[in-house]
XYZ file of C-alpha atoms in Angstrom:
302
model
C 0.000 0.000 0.000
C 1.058 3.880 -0.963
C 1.211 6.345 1.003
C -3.109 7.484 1.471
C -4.758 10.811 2.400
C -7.920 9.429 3.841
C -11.596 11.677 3.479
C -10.487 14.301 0.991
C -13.569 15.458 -0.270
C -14.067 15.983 -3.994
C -15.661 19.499 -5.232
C -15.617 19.178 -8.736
C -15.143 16.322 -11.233
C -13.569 17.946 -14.246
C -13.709 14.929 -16.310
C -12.869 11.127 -16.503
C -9.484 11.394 -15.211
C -8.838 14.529 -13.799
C -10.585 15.594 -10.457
C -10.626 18.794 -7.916
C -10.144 18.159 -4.040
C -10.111 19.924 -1.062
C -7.026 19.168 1.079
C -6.897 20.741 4.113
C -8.934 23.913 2.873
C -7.132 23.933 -0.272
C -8.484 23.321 -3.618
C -5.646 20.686 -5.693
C -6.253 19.094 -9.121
C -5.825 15.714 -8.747
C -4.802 13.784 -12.278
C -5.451 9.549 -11.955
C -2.100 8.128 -12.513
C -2.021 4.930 -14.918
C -5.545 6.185 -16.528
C -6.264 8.369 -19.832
C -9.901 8.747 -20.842
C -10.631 10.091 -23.763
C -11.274 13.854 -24.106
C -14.934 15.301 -23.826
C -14.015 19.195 -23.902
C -11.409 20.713 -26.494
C -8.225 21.628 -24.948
C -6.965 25.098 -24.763
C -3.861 24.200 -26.605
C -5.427 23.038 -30.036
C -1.754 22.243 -31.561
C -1.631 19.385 -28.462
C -4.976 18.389 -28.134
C -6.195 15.137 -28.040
C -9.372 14.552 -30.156
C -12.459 14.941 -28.418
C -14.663 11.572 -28.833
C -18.109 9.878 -27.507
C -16.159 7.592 -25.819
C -14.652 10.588 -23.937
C -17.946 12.413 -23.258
C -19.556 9.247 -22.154
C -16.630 8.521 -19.319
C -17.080 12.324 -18.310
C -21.004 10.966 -17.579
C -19.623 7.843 -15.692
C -17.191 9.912 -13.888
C -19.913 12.553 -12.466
C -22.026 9.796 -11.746
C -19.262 7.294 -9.943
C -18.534 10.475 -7.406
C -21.823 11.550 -7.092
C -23.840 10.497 -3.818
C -27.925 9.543 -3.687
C -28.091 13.318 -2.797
C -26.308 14.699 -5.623
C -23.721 16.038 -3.335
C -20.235 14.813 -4.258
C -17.934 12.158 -2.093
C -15.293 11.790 0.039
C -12.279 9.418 -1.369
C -9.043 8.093 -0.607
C -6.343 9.343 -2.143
C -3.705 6.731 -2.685
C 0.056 7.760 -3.858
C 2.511 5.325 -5.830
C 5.401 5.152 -2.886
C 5.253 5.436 0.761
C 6.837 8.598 0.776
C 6.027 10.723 3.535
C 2.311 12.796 3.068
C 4.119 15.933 2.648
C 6.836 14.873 -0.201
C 3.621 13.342 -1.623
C 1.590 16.770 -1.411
C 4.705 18.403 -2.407
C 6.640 16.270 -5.184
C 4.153 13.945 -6.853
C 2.981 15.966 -9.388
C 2.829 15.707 -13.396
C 3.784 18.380 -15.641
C 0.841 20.933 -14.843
C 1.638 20.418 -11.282
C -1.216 18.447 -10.343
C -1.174 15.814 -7.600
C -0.508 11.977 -9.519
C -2.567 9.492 -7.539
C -4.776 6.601 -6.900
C -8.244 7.430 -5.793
C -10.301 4.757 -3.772
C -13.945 5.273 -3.085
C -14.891 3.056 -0.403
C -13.712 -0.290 -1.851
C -13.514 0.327 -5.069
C -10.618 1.563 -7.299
C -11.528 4.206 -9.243
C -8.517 3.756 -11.468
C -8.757 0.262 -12.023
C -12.658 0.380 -12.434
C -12.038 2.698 -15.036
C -9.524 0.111 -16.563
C -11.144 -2.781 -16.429
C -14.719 -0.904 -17.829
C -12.302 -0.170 -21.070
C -13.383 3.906 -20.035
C -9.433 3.959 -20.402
C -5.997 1.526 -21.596
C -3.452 1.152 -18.775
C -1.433 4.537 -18.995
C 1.987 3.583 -18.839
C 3.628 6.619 -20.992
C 5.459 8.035 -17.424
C 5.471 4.315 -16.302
C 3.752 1.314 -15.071
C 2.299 1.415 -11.559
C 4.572 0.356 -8.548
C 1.808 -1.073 -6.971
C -1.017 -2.363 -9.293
C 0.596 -3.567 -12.366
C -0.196 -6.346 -12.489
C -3.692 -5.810 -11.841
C -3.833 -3.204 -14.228
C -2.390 -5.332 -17.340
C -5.259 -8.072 -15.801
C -7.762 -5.288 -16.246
C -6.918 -3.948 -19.669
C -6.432 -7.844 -20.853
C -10.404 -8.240 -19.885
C -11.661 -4.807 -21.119
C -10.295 -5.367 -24.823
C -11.076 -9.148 -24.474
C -14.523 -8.284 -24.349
C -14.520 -4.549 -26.387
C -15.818 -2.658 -23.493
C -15.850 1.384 -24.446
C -12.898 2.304 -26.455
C -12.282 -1.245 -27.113
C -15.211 -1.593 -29.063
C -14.892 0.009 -32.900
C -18.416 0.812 -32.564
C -18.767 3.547 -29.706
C -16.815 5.941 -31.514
C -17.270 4.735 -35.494
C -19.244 8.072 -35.904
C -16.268 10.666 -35.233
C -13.117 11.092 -34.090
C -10.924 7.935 -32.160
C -7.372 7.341 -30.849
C -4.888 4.394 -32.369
C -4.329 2.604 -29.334
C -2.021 0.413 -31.192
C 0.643 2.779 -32.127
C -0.084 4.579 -28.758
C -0.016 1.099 -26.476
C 3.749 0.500 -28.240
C 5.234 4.112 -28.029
C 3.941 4.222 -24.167
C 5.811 0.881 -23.408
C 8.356 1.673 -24.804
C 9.024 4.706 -22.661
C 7.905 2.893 -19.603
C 10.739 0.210 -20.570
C 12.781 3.134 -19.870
C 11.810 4.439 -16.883
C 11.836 0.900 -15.549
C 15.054 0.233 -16.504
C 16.196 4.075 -14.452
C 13.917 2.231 -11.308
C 16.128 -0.988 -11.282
C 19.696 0.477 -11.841
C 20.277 4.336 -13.423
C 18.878 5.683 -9.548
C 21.773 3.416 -8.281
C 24.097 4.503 -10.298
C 23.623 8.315 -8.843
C 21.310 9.469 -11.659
C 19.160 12.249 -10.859
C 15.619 12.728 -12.010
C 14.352 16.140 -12.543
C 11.068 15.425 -11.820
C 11.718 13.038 -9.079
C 14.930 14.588 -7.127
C 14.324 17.988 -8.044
C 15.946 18.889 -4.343
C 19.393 17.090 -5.429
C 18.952 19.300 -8.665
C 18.697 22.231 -6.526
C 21.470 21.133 -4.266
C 23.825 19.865 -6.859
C 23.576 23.592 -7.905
C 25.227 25.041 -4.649
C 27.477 21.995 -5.155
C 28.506 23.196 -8.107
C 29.274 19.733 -8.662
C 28.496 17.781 -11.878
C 25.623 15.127 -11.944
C 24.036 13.373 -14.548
C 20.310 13.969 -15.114
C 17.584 11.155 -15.870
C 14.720 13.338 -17.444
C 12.077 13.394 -20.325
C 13.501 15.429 -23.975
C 9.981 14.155 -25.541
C 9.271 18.171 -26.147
C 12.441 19.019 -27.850
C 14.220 22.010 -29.243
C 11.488 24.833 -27.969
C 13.505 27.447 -29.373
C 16.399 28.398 -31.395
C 18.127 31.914 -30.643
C 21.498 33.730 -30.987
C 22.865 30.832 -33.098
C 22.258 28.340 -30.035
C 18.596 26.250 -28.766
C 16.878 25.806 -25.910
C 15.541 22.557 -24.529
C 13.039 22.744 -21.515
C 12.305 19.521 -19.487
C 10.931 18.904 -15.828
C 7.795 20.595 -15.275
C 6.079 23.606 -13.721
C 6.806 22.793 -10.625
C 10.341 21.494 -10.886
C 11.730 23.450 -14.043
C 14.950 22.997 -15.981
C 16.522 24.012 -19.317
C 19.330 23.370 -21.238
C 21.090 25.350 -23.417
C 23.158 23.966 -27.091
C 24.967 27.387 -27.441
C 27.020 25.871 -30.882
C 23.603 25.045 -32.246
C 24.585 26.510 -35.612
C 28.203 24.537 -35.754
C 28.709 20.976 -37.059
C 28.976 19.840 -33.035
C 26.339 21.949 -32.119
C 23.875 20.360 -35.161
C 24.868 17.024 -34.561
C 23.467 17.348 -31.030
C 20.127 19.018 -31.909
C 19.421 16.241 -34.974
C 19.801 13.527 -32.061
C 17.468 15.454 -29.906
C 15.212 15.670 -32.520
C 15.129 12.114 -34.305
C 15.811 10.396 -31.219
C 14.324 11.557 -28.241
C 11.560 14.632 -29.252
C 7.665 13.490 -29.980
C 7.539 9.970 -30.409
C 10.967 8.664 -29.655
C 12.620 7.267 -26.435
C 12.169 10.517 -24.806
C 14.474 9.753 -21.846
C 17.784 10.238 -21.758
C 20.568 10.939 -19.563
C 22.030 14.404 -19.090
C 25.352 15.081 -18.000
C 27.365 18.508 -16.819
C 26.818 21.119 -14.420
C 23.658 22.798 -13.684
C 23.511 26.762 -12.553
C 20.915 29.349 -12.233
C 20.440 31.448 -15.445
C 17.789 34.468 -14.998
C 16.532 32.223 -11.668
C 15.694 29.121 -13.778
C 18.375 25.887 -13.215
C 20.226 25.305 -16.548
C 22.723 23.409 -18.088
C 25.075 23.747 -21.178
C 25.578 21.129 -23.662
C 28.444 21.039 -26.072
C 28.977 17.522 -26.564
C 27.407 14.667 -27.814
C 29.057 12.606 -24.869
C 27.481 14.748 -22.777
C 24.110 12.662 -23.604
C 23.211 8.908 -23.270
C 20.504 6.309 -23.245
C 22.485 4.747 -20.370
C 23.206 5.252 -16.422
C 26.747 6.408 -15.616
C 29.157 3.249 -15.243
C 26.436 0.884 -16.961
């Protein structure tokens, strides 16, 4: 068992995987780890939108209804983390890239995540990697949804508009997962840092001034190119980092950003493994890379 908030009420339910909770008179988003419905609202950011489908409006329905009581009023639930961290590194550093809180959510007995698994509302969301403490239950749950086409498994519920290709999907998000597994079982050993997991090493390994290598996600890419060099951003809003290719526009310098590029951005590995030093530039932690042995898809001393 994670680490568990017990009798966090719920004040809104924003849609089938995404909630709003009141924890100790705050209001936090709370985003279902291991779970992606499908969309039932268009997204602000139309150039990384998902599609919006009727399988996605339907588990927006389910959703209201699951947290809904006889009254209409909405629950209390569980909230369930994927480590036994303490409560406050899980209110503070278990949080996806909008900052919300990552979690399990249990009402009563029932697992809302795997429920909405094993309805086929949603596949088993393994693109920032497989659950620590249900996979195999999840995998069970996905097997039975698509055995018998429940929701998105069925060609039917969205044949009349827009759908996602859970086959290419299923294989990039393994993939990646194979990844982070493989950083779980030896590249933390080996004194890798992940930004999103260890942002306090990052932090301290800048008054260290000390050089570390860096397990973190490049799936965004080059965001910008400026003054003959590019700039990568990684982490998230909450724990932020950049690096900077200042020989973008030499042979060195292109060979690094082509790797980025073909290799890692959209839908390639993704991870990778940063080395150098990291310092503050205009108050945001940064690091320079010049050299292509400055990257790897490999721990130090594998």
């Amino acid at each position: 068992m994670g680490t568990r908030l017990r009798d966090i009420q719920v004040t809104e339910v924003v849609d089938g995987d995404t909630l709003k909770v009141k924890i100790d008179e705050q209001e936090e988003f709370v985003r279902l780890i291991c779970v992606d419905t499908e969309e039932s609202s268009l997204h602000p950011s139309p150039e990384t939108a998902k599609p919006v489908t009727e399988a996605g409006i339907a588990a927006d329905h389910m959703a209201h209804e699951y947290f809904s009581k006889a009254n209409g009023e909405l629950c209390e639930v569980d909230l369930e983390f994927d480590t036994d961290d303490s409560p406050e590194d899980c209110l503070r550093w278990h949080r996806g890239n909008c900052s919300r809180l990552v979690c399990y959510v249990h009402r009563g007995e029932s697992h809302y995540n795997l429920f909405t698994v094993q309805q086929g509302w949603s596949p088993y969301f393994t693109k920032y990697g497989r659950s620590r403490l249900y996979d195999l239950l999840f995998t069970q749950a996905e097997f039975e949804a698509q055995a018998h086409q429940r929701k998105i498994w069925n060609p039917q519920v969205n044949a009349q508009g827009a759908s996602r290709n859970y086959c290419s999907l299923s294989a990039w998000w393994a993939y990646r997962a194979s990844i982070i597994e493989d950083f779980r079982r030896s590249g933390a050993a080996s004194g890798a840092i992940s930004v999103q997991l260890d942002y306090p090493q990052v932090l301290q390994a800048i008054d260290e001034s000390r050089t570390v290598t860096l397990f973190c996600d490049l799936q965004g890419g080059i965001r910008k190119q400026v003054e003959g060099g590019a700039i990568i951003f990684t982490g998230s809003r909450l724990c932020p980092l950049k690096f900077w290719i200042p020989t973008a526009s030499n042979p060195d310098g292109e060979a690094l950003v082509r790797l980025i590029v073909n290799r890692y951005a959209g839908r390639g590995r993704g991870y990778a493994y940063v080395k150098g030093r990291i310092t503050l530039h205009r108050g945001l932690p940064q690091m320079i890379i010049r050299h292509l042995d400055q990257l790897s898809d490999f721990p130090p001393n594998f």
